[in-house]
Amino acid sequence: VQMLESGGGSVQPGGSLRLSCVTSGINYAIHCMAWFRQAPGKERERVATIDKDLTTSYADSVKGRFTISRDNTNTMYLEMNNLRPEDTAMYYCAADRWPCGIASTMDEWGFGTQVTVSS
């Protein structure tokens, strides 16, 4: 089982990035997919979720700036616009066999991709 993130990098405030997460080797139906992030010295934060029926949810801190999406191959994306220095973190993708409203912990995790927002 593998989840592999890509698309991280360094941008100036106000810039944009698009993260991708490719899954492979998962032999069960994935319902919930999600993006998490963790900054140094801070707790992990759930950024956005998307269910199999494409229902989405967002942390208040990213609403209106980030957009989560997925396709029918369980590849997931996070479009991030108007980035702020406080968005700097390691971003992780995750997946679970249960719907997002039920999943308490995620079954599968990627290794992360770094996003740095700085002038």
mmCIF file with all atom_site columns, C-alpha atoms in Angstrom:
data_model
loop_
_atom_site.group_PDB
_atom_site.id
_atom_site.type_symbol
_atom_site.label_atom_id
_atom_site.label_alt_id
_atom_site.label_comp_id
_atom_site.label_asym_id
_atom_site.label_entity_id
_atom_site.label_seq_id
_atom_site.pdbx_PDB_ins_code
_atom_site.Cartn_x
_atom_site.Cartn_y
_atom_site.Cartn_z
_atom_site.occupancy
_atom_site.B_iso_or_equiv
_atom_site.pdbx_formal_charge
_atom_site.auth_seq_id
_atom_site.auth_comp_id
_atom_site.auth_asym_id
_atom_site.auth_atom_id
_atom_site.pdbx_PDB_model_num
ATOM 1   C CA . VAL A 1 1   ? 0.000   0.000  0.000  1.00 0.00 ? 1   VAL A CA 1
ATOM 2   C CA . GLN A 1 2   ? 1.367   3.352  -0.946 1.00 0.00 ? 2   GLN A CA 1
ATOM 3   C CA . MET A 1 3   ? 0.221   6.937  -0.943 1.00 0.00 ? 3   MET A CA 1
ATOM 4   C CA . LEU A 1 4   ? 2.623   9.363  -2.550 1.00 0.00 ? 4   LEU A CA 1
ATOM 5   C CA . GLU A 1 5   ? 2.321   13.132 -2.326 1.00 0.00 ? 5   GLU A CA 1
ATOM 6   C CA . SER A 1 6   ? 3.893   15.610 -4.725 1.00 0.00 ? 6   SER A CA 1
ATOM 7   C CA . GLY A 1 7   ? 3.660   19.290 -5.630 1.00 0.00 ? 7   GLY A CA 1
ATOM 8   C CA . GLY A 1 8   ? 5.054   20.902 -2.520 1.00 0.00 ? 8   GLY A CA 1
ATOM 9   C CA . GLY A 1 9   ? 7.594   23.694 -2.684 1.00 0.00 ? 9   GLY A CA 1
ATOM 10  C CA . SER A 1 10  ? 8.437   27.250 -1.675 1.00 0.00 ? 10  SER A CA 1
ATOM 11  C CA . VAL A 1 11  ? 6.251   30.180 -2.683 1.00 0.00 ? 11  VAL A CA 1
ATOM 12  C CA . GLN A 1 12  ? 5.778   33.783 -1.708 1.00 0.00 ? 12  GLN A CA 1
ATOM 13  C CA . PRO A 1 13  ? 2.696   34.917 0.218  1.00 0.00 ? 13  PRO A CA 1
ATOM 14  C CA . GLY A 1 14  ? -0.242  35.163 -2.131 1.00 0.00 ? 14  GLY A CA 1
ATOM 15  C CA . GLY A 1 15  ? 1.117   32.413 -4.340 1.00 0.00 ? 15  GLY A CA 1
ATOM 16  C CA . SER A 1 16  ? -0.422  29.093 -5.332 1.00 0.00 ? 16  SER A CA 1
ATOM 17  C CA . LEU A 1 17  ? 0.498   25.423 -5.267 1.00 0.00 ? 17  LEU A CA 1
ATOM 18  C CA . ARG A 1 18  ? -1.267  22.246 -6.317 1.00 0.00 ? 18  ARG A CA 1
ATOM 19  C CA . LEU A 1 19  ? -0.608  19.109 -4.318 1.00 0.00 ? 19  LEU A CA 1
ATOM 20  C CA . SER A 1 20  ? -1.279  15.635 -5.697 1.00 0.00 ? 20  SER A CA 1
ATOM 21  C CA . CYS A 1 21  ? -1.618  12.284 -3.959 1.00 0.00 ? 21  CYS A CA 1
ATOM 22  C CA . VAL A 1 22  ? -1.445  9.019  -5.878 1.00 0.00 ? 22  VAL A CA 1
ATOM 23  C CA . THR A 1 23  ? -2.567  5.791  -4.250 1.00 0.00 ? 23  THR A CA 1
ATOM 24  C CA . SER A 1 24  ? -1.546  2.267  -5.171 1.00 0.00 ? 24  SER A CA 1
ATOM 25  C CA . GLY A 1 25  ? -1.803  -1.240 -3.753 1.00 0.00 ? 25  GLY A CA 1
ATOM 26  C CA . ILE A 1 26  ? -5.012  -0.587 -1.810 1.00 0.00 ? 26  ILE A CA 1
ATOM 27  C CA . ASN A 1 27  ? -7.333  -3.541 -2.317 1.00 0.00 ? 27  ASN A CA 1
ATOM 28  C CA . TYR A 1 28  ? -10.413 -2.198 -0.594 1.00 0.00 ? 28  TYR A CA 1
ATOM 29  C CA . ALA A 1 29  ? -12.892 0.577  -1.402 1.00 0.00 ? 29  ALA A CA 1
ATOM 30  C CA . ILE A 1 30  ? -11.701 3.952  -0.200 1.00 0.00 ? 30  ILE A CA 1
ATOM 31  C CA . HIS A 1 31  ? -14.405 6.251  1.105  1.00 0.00 ? 31  HIS A CA 1
ATOM 32  C CA . CYS A 1 32  ? -12.699 9.126  2.871  1.00 0.00 ? 32  CYS A CA 1
ATOM 33  C CA . MET A 1 33  ? -9.619  10.884 1.539  1.00 0.00 ? 33  MET A CA 1
ATOM 34  C CA . ALA A 1 34  ? -8.084  13.811 3.340  1.00 0.00 ? 34  ALA A CA 1
ATOM 35  C CA . TRP A 1 35  ? -5.225  16.263 3.533  1.00 0.00 ? 35  TRP A CA 1
ATOM 36  C CA . PHE A 1 36  ? -3.549  16.942 6.880  1.00 0.00 ? 36  PHE A CA 1
ATOM 37  C CA . ARG A 1 37  ? -0.700  19.248 7.750  1.00 0.00 ? 37  ARG A CA 1
ATOM 38  C CA . GLN A 1 38  ? 1.731   19.619 10.599 1.00 0.00 ? 38  GLN A CA 1
ATOM 39  C CA . ALA A 1 39  ? 3.987   22.558 11.299 1.00 0.00 ? 39  ALA A CA 1
ATOM 40  C CA . PRO A 1 40  ? 7.031   22.289 13.583 1.00 0.00 ? 40  PRO A CA 1
ATOM 41  C CA . GLY A 1 41  ? 5.982   22.391 17.222 1.00 0.00 ? 41  GLY A CA 1
ATOM 42  C CA . LYS A 1 42  ? 2.277   22.206 16.379 1.00 0.00 ? 42  LYS A CA 1
ATOM 43  C CA . GLU A 1 43  ? -0.298  19.461 16.397 1.00 0.00 ? 43  GLU A CA 1
ATOM 44  C CA . ARG A 1 44  ? -1.405  17.807 13.189 1.00 0.00 ? 44  ARG A CA 1
ATOM 45  C CA . GLU A 1 45  ? -4.359  19.607 11.618 1.00 0.00 ? 45  GLU A CA 1
ATOM 46  C CA . ARG A 1 46  ? -6.966  18.209 9.263  1.00 0.00 ? 46  ARG A CA 1
ATOM 47  C CA . VAL A 1 47  ? -7.065  20.590 6.323  1.00 0.00 ? 47  VAL A CA 1
ATOM 48  C CA . ALA A 1 48  ? -9.723  19.156 4.031  1.00 0.00 ? 48  ALA A CA 1
ATOM 49  C CA . THR A 1 49  ? -11.662 15.964 3.419  1.00 0.00 ? 49  THR A CA 1
ATOM 50  C CA . ILE A 1 50  ? -13.508 14.483 0.466  1.00 0.00 ? 50  ILE A CA 1
ATOM 51  C CA . ASP A 1 51  ? -15.833 11.482 0.529  1.00 0.00 ? 51  ASP A CA 1
ATOM 52  C CA . LYS A 1 52  ? -16.438 8.984  -2.230 1.00 0.00 ? 52  LYS A CA 1
ATOM 53  C CA . ASP A 1 53  ? -19.623 10.901 -3.122 1.00 0.00 ? 53  ASP A CA 1
ATOM 54  C CA . LEU A 1 54  ? -17.411 14.032 -3.474 1.00 0.00 ? 54  LEU A CA 1
ATOM 55  C CA . THR A 1 55  ? -18.777 15.717 -0.348 1.00 0.00 ? 55  THR A CA 1
ATOM 56  C CA . THR A 1 56  ? -16.073 18.037 0.954  1.00 0.00 ? 56  THR A CA 1
ATOM 57  C CA . SER A 1 57  ? -15.202 19.799 4.194  1.00 0.00 ? 57  SER A CA 1
ATOM 58  C CA . TYR A 1 58  ? -12.520 22.328 5.079  1.00 0.00 ? 58  TYR A CA 1
ATOM 59  C CA . ALA A 1 59  ? -10.797 23.718 8.119  1.00 0.00 ? 59  ALA A CA 1
ATOM 60  C CA . ASP A 1 60  ? -11.924 27.288 8.772  1.00 0.00 ? 60  ASP A CA 1
ATOM 61  C CA . SER A 1 61  ? -8.364  28.506 8.239  1.00 0.00 ? 61  SER A CA 1
ATOM 62  C CA . VAL A 1 62  ? -8.358  27.415 4.575  1.00 0.00 ? 62  VAL A CA 1
ATOM 63  C CA . LYS A 1 63  ? -11.982 27.922 3.505  1.00 0.00 ? 63  LYS A CA 1
ATOM 64  C CA . GLY A 1 64  ? -12.227 29.947 0.330  1.00 0.00 ? 64  GLY A CA 1
ATOM 65  C CA . ARG A 1 65  ? -8.528  29.461 -0.464 1.00 0.00 ? 65  ARG A CA 1
ATOM 66  C CA . PHE A 1 66  ? -8.045  25.691 -0.774 1.00 0.00 ? 66  PHE A CA 1
ATOM 67  C CA . THR A 1 67  ? -9.977  23.233 -2.947 1.00 0.00 ? 67  THR A CA 1
ATOM 68  C CA . ILE A 1 68  ? -9.856  19.464 -2.530 1.00 0.00 ? 68  ILE A CA 1
ATOM 69  C CA . SER A 1 69  ? -10.761 17.069 -5.333 1.00 0.00 ? 69  SER A CA 1
ATOM 70  C CA . ARG A 1 70  ? -10.344 13.426 -6.329 1.00 0.00 ? 70  ARG A CA 1
ATOM 71  C CA . ASP A 1 71  ? -10.832 11.290 -9.387 1.00 0.00 ? 71  ASP A CA 1
ATOM 72  C CA . ASN A 1 72  ? -12.077 7.746  -9.881 1.00 0.00 ? 72  ASN A CA 1
ATOM 73  C CA . THR A 1 73  ? -8.555  6.322  -9.573 1.00 0.00 ? 73  THR A CA 1
ATOM 74  C CA . ASN A 1 74  ? -8.327  7.627  -5.988 1.00 0.00 ? 74  ASN A CA 1
ATOM 75  C CA . THR A 1 75  ? -5.866  10.303 -6.998 1.00 0.00 ? 75  THR A CA 1
ATOM 76  C CA . MET A 1 76  ? -6.470  13.332 -4.821 1.00 0.00 ? 76  MET A CA 1
ATOM 77  C CA . TYR A 1 77  ? -5.541  16.973 -5.257 1.00 0.00 ? 77  TYR A CA 1
ATOM 78  C CA . LEU A 1 78  ? -5.333  20.088 -3.121 1.00 0.00 ? 78  LEU A CA 1
ATOM 79  C CA . GLU A 1 79  ? -5.404  23.390 -4.966 1.00 0.00 ? 79  GLU A CA 1
ATOM 80  C CA . MET A 1 80  ? -3.998  26.052 -2.650 1.00 0.00 ? 80  MET A CA 1
ATOM 81  C CA . ASN A 1 81  ? -4.403  29.719 -3.504 1.00 0.00 ? 81  ASN A CA 1
ATOM 82  C CA . ASN A 1 82  ? -3.577  32.943 -1.701 1.00 0.00 ? 82  ASN A CA 1
ATOM 83  C CA . LEU A 1 83  ? -1.071  31.104 0.446  1.00 0.00 ? 83  LEU A CA 1
ATOM 84  C CA . ARG A 1 84  ? -0.027  32.622 3.761  1.00 0.00 ? 84  ARG A CA 1
ATOM 85  C CA . PRO A 1 85  ? 3.082   32.110 5.899  1.00 0.00 ? 85  PRO A CA 1
ATOM 86  C CA . GLU A 1 86  ? 0.926   30.249 8.434  1.00 0.00 ? 86  GLU A CA 1
ATOM 87  C CA . ASP A 1 87  ? 0.201   27.621 5.764  1.00 0.00 ? 87  ASP A CA 1
ATOM 88  C CA . THR A 1 88  ? 3.827   26.505 6.013  1.00 0.00 ? 88  THR A CA 1
ATOM 89  C CA . ALA A 1 89  ? 3.841   22.852 7.052  1.00 0.00 ? 89  ALA A CA 1
ATOM 90  C CA . MET A 1 90  ? 4.401   19.287 5.954  1.00 0.00 ? 90  MET A CA 1
ATOM 91  C CA . TYR A 1 91  ? 1.282   18.193 4.099  1.00 0.00 ? 91  TYR A CA 1
ATOM 92  C CA . TYR A 1 92  ? 0.125   14.576 4.244  1.00 0.00 ? 92  TYR A CA 1
ATOM 93  C CA . CYS A 1 93  ? -2.550  12.719 2.328  1.00 0.00 ? 93  CYS A CA 1
ATOM 94  C CA . ALA A 1 94  ? -4.566  9.988  3.993  1.00 0.00 ? 94  ALA A CA 1
ATOM 95  C CA . ALA A 1 95  ? -7.325  7.521  3.164  1.00 0.00 ? 95  ALA A CA 1
ATOM 96  C CA . ASP A 1 96  ? -9.869  5.436  5.036  1.00 0.00 ? 96  ASP A CA 1
ATOM 97  C CA . ARG A 1 97  ? -12.397 2.740  4.212  1.00 0.00 ? 97  ARG A CA 1
ATOM 98  C CA . TRP A 1 98  ? -15.098 4.560  6.170  1.00 0.00 ? 98  TRP A CA 1
ATOM 99  C CA . PRO A 1 99  ? -16.901 7.808  5.264  1.00 0.00 ? 99  PRO A CA 1
ATOM 100 C CA . CYS A 1 100 ? -15.222 10.956 6.542  1.00 0.00 ? 100 CYS A CA 1
ATOM 101 C CA . GLY A 1 101 ? -17.932 11.567 9.124  1.00 0.00 ? 101 GLY A CA 1
ATOM 102 C CA . ILE A 1 102 ? -17.217 8.172  10.711 1.00 0.00 ? 102 ILE A CA 1
ATOM 103 C CA . ALA A 1 103 ? -13.480 7.686  10.248 1.00 0.00 ? 103 ALA A CA 1
ATOM 104 C CA . SER A 1 104 ? -11.730 8.583  13.497 1.00 0.00 ? 104 SER A CA 1
ATOM 105 C CA . THR A 1 105 ? -8.265  7.589  12.396 1.00 0.00 ? 105 THR A CA 1
ATOM 106 C CA . MET A 1 106 ? -7.101  7.126  8.844  1.00 0.00 ? 106 MET A CA 1
ATOM 107 C CA . ASP A 1 107 ? -6.083  3.707  7.545  1.00 0.00 ? 107 ASP A CA 1
ATOM 108 C CA . GLU A 1 108 ? -3.378  4.853  5.147  1.00 0.00 ? 108 GLU A CA 1
ATOM 109 C CA . TRP A 1 109 ? -0.914  7.746  5.125  1.00 0.00 ? 109 TRP A CA 1
ATOM 110 C CA . GLY A 1 110 ? 1.580   9.236  2.749  1.00 0.00 ? 110 GLY A CA 1
ATOM 111 C CA . PHE A 1 111 ? 5.065   10.404 3.688  1.00 0.00 ? 111 PHE A CA 1
ATOM 112 C CA . GLY A 1 112 ? 4.347   14.084 3.206  1.00 0.00 ? 112 GLY A CA 1
ATOM 113 C CA . THR A 1 113 ? 5.371   16.984 1.001  1.00 0.00 ? 113 THR A CA 1
ATOM 114 C CA . GLN A 1 114 ? 6.743   20.252 2.374  1.00 0.00 ? 114 GLN A CA 1
ATOM 115 C CA . VAL A 1 115 ? 5.023   23.554 1.691  1.00 0.00 ? 115 VAL A CA 1
ATOM 116 C CA . THR A 1 116 ? 6.874   26.732 2.644  1.00 0.00 ? 116 THR A CA 1
ATOM 117 C CA . VAL A 1 117 ? 5.341   30.182 2.277  1.00 0.00 ? 117 VAL A CA 1
ATOM 118 C CA . SER A 1 118 ? 7.811   32.975 2.825  1.00 0.00 ? 118 SER A CA 1
ATOM 119 C CA . SER A 1 119 ? 8.849   36.291 1.354  1.00 0.00 ? 119 SER A CA 1
#
